[in-house]
Coordinates of C-alpha atoms and ligand atoms in Angstrom, one line a residue:
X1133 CA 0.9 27.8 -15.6
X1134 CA 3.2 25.7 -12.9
X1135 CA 4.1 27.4 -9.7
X1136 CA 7.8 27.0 -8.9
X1137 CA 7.4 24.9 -6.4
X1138 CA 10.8 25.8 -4.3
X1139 CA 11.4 30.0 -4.8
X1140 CA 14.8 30.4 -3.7
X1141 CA 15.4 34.3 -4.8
X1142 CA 13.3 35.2 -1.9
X1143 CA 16.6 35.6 0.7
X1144 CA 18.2 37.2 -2.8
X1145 CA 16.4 40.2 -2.6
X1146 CA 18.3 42.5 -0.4
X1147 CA 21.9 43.6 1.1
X1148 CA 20.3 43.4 4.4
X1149 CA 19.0 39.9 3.7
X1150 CA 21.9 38.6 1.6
X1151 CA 23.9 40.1 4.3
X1152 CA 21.8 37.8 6.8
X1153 CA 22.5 34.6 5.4
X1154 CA 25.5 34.6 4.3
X1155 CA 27.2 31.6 6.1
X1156 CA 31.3 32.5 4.7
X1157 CA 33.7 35.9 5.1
X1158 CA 37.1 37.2 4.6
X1159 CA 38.4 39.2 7.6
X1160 CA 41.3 40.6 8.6
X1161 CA 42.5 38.1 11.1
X1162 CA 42.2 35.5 8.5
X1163 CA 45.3 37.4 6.7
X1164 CA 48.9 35.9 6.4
X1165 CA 51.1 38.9 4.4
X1166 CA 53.9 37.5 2.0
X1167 CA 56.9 39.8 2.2
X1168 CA 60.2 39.6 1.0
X1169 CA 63.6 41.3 1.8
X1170 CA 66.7 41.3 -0.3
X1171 CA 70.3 41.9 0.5
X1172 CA 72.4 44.6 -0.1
X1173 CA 70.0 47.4 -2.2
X1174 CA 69.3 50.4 -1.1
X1175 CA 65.2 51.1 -2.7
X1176 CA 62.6 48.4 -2.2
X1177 CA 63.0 47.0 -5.4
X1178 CA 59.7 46.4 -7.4
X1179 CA 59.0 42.6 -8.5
X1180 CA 57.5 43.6 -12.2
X1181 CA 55.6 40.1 -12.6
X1182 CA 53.7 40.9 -9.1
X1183 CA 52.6 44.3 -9.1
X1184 CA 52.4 46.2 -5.6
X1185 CA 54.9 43.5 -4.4
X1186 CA 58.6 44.5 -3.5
X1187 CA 61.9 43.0 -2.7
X1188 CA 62.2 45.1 0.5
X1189 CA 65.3 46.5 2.2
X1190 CA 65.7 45.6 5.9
X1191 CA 64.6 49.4 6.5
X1192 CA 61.5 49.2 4.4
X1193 CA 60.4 45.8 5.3
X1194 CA 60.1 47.5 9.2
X1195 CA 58.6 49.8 7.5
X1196 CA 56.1 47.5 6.1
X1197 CA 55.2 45.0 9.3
X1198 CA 54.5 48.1 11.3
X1199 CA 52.5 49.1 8.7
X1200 CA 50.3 45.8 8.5
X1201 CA 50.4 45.7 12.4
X1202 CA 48.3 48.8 12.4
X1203 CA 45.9 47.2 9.8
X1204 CA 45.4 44.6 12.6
X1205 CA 46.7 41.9 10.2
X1206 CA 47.8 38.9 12.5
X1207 CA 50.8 37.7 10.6
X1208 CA 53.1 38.0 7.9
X1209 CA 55.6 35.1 6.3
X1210 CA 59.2 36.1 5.3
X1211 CA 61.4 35.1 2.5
X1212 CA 65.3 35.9 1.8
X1213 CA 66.7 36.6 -1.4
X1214 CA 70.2 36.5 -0.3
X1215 CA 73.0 38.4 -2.0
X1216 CA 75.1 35.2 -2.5
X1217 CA 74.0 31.8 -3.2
X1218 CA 76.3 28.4 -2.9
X1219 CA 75.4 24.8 -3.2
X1220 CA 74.5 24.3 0.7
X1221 CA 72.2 27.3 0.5
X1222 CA 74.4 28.5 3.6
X1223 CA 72.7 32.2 3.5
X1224 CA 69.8 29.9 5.2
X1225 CA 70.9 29.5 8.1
X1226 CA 73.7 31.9 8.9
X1227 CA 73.0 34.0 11.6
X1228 CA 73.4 37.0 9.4
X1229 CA 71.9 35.7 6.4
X1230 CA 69.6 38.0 5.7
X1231 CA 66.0 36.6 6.6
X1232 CA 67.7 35.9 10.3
X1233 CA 69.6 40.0 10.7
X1234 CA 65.6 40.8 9.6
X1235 CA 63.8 38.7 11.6
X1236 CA 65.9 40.5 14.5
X1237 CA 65.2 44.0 13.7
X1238 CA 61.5 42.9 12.9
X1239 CA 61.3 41.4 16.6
X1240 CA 63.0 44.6 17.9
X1241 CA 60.6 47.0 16.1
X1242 CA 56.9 45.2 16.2
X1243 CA 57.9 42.7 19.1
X1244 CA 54.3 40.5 19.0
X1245 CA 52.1 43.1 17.3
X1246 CA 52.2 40.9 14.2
X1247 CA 53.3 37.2 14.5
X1248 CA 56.6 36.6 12.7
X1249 CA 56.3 33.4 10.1
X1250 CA 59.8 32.6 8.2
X1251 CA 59.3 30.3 5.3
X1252 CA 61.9 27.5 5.3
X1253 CA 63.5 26.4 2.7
X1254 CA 66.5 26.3 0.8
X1255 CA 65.9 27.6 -2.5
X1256 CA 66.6 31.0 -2.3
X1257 CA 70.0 30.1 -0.8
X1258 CA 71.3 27.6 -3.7
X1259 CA 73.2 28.6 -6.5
X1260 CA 71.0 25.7 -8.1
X1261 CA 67.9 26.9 -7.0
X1262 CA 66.5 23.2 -5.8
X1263 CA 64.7 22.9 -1.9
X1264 CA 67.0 20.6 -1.0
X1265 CA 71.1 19.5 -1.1
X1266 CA 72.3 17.9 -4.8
X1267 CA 73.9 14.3 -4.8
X1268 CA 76.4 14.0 -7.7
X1269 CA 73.8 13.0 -10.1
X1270 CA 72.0 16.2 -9.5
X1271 CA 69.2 14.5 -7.7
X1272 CA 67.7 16.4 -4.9
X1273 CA 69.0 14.3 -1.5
X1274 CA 66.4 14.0 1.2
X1275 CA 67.9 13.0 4.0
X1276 CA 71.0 15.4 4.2
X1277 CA 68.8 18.5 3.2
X1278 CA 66.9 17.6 6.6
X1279 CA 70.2 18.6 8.5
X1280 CA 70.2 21.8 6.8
X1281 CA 66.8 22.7 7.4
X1282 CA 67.2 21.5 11.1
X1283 CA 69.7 24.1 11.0
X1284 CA 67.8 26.7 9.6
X1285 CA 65.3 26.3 12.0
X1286 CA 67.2 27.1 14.9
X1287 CA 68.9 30.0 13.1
X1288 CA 65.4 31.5 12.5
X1289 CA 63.9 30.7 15.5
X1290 CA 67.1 32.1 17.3
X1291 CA 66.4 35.0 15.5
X1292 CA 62.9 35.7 16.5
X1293 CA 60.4 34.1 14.4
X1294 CA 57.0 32.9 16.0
X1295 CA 56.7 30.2 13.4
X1296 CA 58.7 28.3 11.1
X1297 CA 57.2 27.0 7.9
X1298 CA 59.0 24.6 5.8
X1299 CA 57.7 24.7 2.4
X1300 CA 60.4 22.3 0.5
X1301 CA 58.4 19.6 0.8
X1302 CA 61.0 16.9 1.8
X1303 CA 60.2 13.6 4.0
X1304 CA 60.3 13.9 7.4
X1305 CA 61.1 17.5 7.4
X1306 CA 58.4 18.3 9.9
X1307 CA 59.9 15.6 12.6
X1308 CA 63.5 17.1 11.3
X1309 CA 62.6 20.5 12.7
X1310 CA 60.8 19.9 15.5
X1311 CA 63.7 17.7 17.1
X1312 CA 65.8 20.4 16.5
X1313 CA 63.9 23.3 17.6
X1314 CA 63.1 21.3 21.0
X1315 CA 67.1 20.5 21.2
X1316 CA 67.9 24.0 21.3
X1317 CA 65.3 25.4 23.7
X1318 CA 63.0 26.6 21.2
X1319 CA 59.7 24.7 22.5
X1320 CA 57.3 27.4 21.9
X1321 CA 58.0 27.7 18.0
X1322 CA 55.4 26.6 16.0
X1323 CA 55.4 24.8 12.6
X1324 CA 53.0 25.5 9.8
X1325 CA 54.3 22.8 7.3
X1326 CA 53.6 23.0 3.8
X1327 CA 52.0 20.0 3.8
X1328 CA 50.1 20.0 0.4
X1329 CA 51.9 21.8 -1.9
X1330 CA 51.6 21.3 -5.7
X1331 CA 54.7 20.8 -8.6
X1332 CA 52.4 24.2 -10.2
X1333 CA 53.0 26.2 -12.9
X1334 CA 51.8 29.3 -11.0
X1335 CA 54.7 30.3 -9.0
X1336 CA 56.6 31.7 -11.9
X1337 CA 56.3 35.3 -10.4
X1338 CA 57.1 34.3 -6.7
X1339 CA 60.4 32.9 -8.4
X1340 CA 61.3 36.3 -9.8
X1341 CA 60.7 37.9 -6.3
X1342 CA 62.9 35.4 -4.9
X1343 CA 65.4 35.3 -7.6
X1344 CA 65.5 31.9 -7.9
X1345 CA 66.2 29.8 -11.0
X1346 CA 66.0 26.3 -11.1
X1347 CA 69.5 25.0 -13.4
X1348 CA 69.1 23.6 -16.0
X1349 CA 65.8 24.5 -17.0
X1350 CA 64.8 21.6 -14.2
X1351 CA 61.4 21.4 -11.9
X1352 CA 60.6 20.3 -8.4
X1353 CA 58.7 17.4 -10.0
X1354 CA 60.5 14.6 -7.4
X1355 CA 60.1 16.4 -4.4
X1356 CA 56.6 18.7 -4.5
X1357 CA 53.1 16.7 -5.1
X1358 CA 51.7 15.5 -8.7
X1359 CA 48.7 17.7 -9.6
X1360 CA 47.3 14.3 -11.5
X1361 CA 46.8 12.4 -8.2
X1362 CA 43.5 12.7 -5.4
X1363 CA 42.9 14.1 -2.6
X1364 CA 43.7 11.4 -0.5
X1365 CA 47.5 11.8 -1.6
X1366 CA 47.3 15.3 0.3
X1367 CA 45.3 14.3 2.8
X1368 CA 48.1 11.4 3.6
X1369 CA 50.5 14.2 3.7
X1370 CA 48.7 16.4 6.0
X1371 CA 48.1 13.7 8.2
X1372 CA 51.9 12.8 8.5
X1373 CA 53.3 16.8 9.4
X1374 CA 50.2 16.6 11.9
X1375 CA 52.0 12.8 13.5
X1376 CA 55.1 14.4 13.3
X1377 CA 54.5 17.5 15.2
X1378 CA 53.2 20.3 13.0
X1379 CA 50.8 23.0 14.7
X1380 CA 49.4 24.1 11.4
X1381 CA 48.9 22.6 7.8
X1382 CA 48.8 24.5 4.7
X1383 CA 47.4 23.6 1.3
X1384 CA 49.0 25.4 -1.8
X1385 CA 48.0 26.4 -4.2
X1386 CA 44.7 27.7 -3.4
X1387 CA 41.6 28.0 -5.8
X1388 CA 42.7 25.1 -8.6
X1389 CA 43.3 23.3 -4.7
X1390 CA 39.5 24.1 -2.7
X1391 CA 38.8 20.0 -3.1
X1392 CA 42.1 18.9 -1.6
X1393 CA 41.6 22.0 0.8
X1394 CA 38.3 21.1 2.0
X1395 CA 39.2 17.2 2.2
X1396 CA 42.6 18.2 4.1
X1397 CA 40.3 20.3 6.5
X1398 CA 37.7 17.6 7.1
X1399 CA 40.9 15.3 8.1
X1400 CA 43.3 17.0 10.6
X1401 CA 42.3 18.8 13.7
X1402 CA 44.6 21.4 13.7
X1403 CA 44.3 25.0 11.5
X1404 CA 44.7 24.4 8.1
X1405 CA 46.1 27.1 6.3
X1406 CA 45.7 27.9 2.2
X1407 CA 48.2 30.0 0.0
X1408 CA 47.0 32.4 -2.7
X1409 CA 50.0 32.0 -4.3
X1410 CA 51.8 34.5 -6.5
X1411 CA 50.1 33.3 -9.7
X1412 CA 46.8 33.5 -8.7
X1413 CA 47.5 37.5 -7.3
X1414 CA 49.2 37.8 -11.0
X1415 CA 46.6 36.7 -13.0
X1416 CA 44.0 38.7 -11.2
X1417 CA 46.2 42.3 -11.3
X1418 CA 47.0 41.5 -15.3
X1419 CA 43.3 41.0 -16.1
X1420 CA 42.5 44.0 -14.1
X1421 CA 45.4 46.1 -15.7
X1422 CA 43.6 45.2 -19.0
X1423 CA 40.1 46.1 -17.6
X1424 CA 38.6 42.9 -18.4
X1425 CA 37.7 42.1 -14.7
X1426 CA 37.1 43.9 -11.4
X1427 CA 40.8 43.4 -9.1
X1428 CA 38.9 43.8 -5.7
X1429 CA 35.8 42.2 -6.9
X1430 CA 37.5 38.8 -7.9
X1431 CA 40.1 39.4 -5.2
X1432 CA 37.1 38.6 -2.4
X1433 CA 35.5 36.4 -4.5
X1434 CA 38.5 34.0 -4.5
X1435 CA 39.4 34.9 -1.0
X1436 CA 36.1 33.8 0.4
X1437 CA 35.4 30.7 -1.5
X1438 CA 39.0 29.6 0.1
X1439 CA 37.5 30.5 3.2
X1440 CA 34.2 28.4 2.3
X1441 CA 36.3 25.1 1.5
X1442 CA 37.9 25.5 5.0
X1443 CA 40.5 27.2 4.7
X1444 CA 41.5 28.7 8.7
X1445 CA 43.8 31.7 7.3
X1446 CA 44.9 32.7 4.1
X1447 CA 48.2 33.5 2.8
X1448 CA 47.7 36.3 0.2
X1449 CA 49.5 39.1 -1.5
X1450 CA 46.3 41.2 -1.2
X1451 CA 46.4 41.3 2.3
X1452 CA 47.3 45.3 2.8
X1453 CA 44.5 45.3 0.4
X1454 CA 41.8 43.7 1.9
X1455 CA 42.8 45.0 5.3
X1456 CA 42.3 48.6 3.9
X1457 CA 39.2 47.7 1.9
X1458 CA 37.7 45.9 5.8
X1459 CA 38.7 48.7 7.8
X1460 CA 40.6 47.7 10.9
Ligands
PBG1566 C1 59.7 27.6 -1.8 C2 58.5 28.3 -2.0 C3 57.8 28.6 -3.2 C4 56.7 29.4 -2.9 C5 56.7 29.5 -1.5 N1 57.8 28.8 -1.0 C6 58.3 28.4 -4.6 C7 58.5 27.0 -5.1 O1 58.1 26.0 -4.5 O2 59.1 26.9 -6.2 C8 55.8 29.9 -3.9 C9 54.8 31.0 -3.4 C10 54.1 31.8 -4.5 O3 54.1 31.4 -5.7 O4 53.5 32.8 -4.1 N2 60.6 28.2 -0.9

């Protein structure tokens, strides 16, 4: 009878040995936190198509980052569903549109316990739910849309965020920003730019967080990345945000993304950053609900192997969860 000639179960046969070798981990500090807070209600409102995830009030959302801050998670990203949306997404950047009057309390009340991330964008604040401004044809205008996230930058960077991230995924956005943010004194805030994000199908529930509808029945098929295409694409994005001034790169999503993750990673020299987005954390709590899999199980599983394809943080709705599940 042949010998094996290679036996590799022999580092298999033990926690203590499997715990030796094991080359890739989720911790804490690897743990951006996704929250969102909604003008004008008085309850956290519960987002039914991400359960455990709520449209927070200003009051809770305090409530929340303190919260997290004592789990010894290092950051959390903010998103505004505003109470009024117009064609210029003005809620964006008004001073007391509702991610900047948050942003302030959230300064006031965890100061630099947690760092403060605001995802920029615009289409929470339009009544047509695009990233950027409408020409009269209803295509999405680059170039004007970069004056308005200019603007939001300095709104939320006047307001106390640590980091801006602009996630809409126009041209030159990262330059945009950073001119701006420079202009108006605001050296020291960093940019993680959505550099590789996806035209996916797995948003759905992060839309009905964020109350946003895109009219008439449209997608952000001109402006966000074509699945279809390689690596390189991203990897030409990435390289781009990096040229024009982004401290951090983010590819999104995640798991259907760990090739263009780990080829972004082998590419740029600065942190790369990969969201779980609000799909993935769907699918994973449904299937649980049902009892076909194990939440927590699949929930490291997935968080590690974006760890393993490079990933330098994760941003992840199960951040509370792995935090708790760690220990601090
Ligand atoms: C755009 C934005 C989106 C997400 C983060 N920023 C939605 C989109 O591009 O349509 C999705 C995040 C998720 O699905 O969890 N502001």
């Amino acid at each position: 009878m042949a010998f094996p000639a290679r036996r590799m179960r022999r580092l298999r046969g033990s926690d203590a040995l499997r715990r030796l070798v094991a080359d890739t981990a989720i911790t804490t500090d690897d743990l951006v936190a996704p929250l969102f807070v909604r003008e004008g209600i008085d309850e956290p409102a519960p987002v039914a198509s991400l359960p455990g995830v709520v449209q927070h009030t200003v009051d809770s959302l305090v409530a929340e980052a303190k919260h997290l801050a004592s789990l010894h998670i290092p950051a959390l990203i903010l998103f505004g569903v505003p109470a009024h949306k117009d064609a210029a997404g003005s809620g964006a950047s008004d001073p007391d549109g509702i991610v900047q009057v948050a942003l302030r309390e959230l300064r006031s009340a965890v100061g630099d316990d947690i760092a403060l991330m605001a995802d920029l964008c615009l289409d929470e604040y339009t009544d047509h739910g695009h990233c950027g401004l409408l020409r009269q044809d209803g295509s999405v205008d680059n170039d004007s849309t970069l004056e308005r996230y200019a603007e939001a930058a300095v709104a939320q960077a006047d307001a106390g965020a640590a980091v801006v991230a602009p996630s809409g995924m126009m041209d030159g956005q990262v330059a945009a920003i950073r001119a701006a943010l420079d202009g108006a004194g605001h050296g020291e805030t960093a940019i993680l730019a959505y550099s590789a994000k996806y035209a996916s199908a797995l948003y759905g529930p992060f839309r009905d967080a964020a109350d946003v509808r895109i009219s008439g029945g449209g997608d952000r098929k001109s402006y966000q990345q074509d699945w279809r295409r390689s690596a390189a694409e991203a990897v030409t994005e990435a390289r781009l945000d990096v040229a024009e001034g982004a401290d951090m790169v983010m590819v999104k999503p995640a798991v259907t993304y760990l090739d263009v993750l780990a080829a972004v990673r082998e590419e740029v020299g600065v942190p790369v950053a990969a969201y779980h987005v609000s799909g993935e954390y769907s699918m994973v709590q449904a299937a649980a609900e049902r009892g076909w899999i194990d939440a927590d199980a699949v929930m490291f599983e997935q968080l590690t192997a974006i760890k393993r394809a490079g990933a330098s943080f994760v941003l992840t709705y199960f951040s509370a969860r792995v935090a708790e599940l760690l220990g601090a």
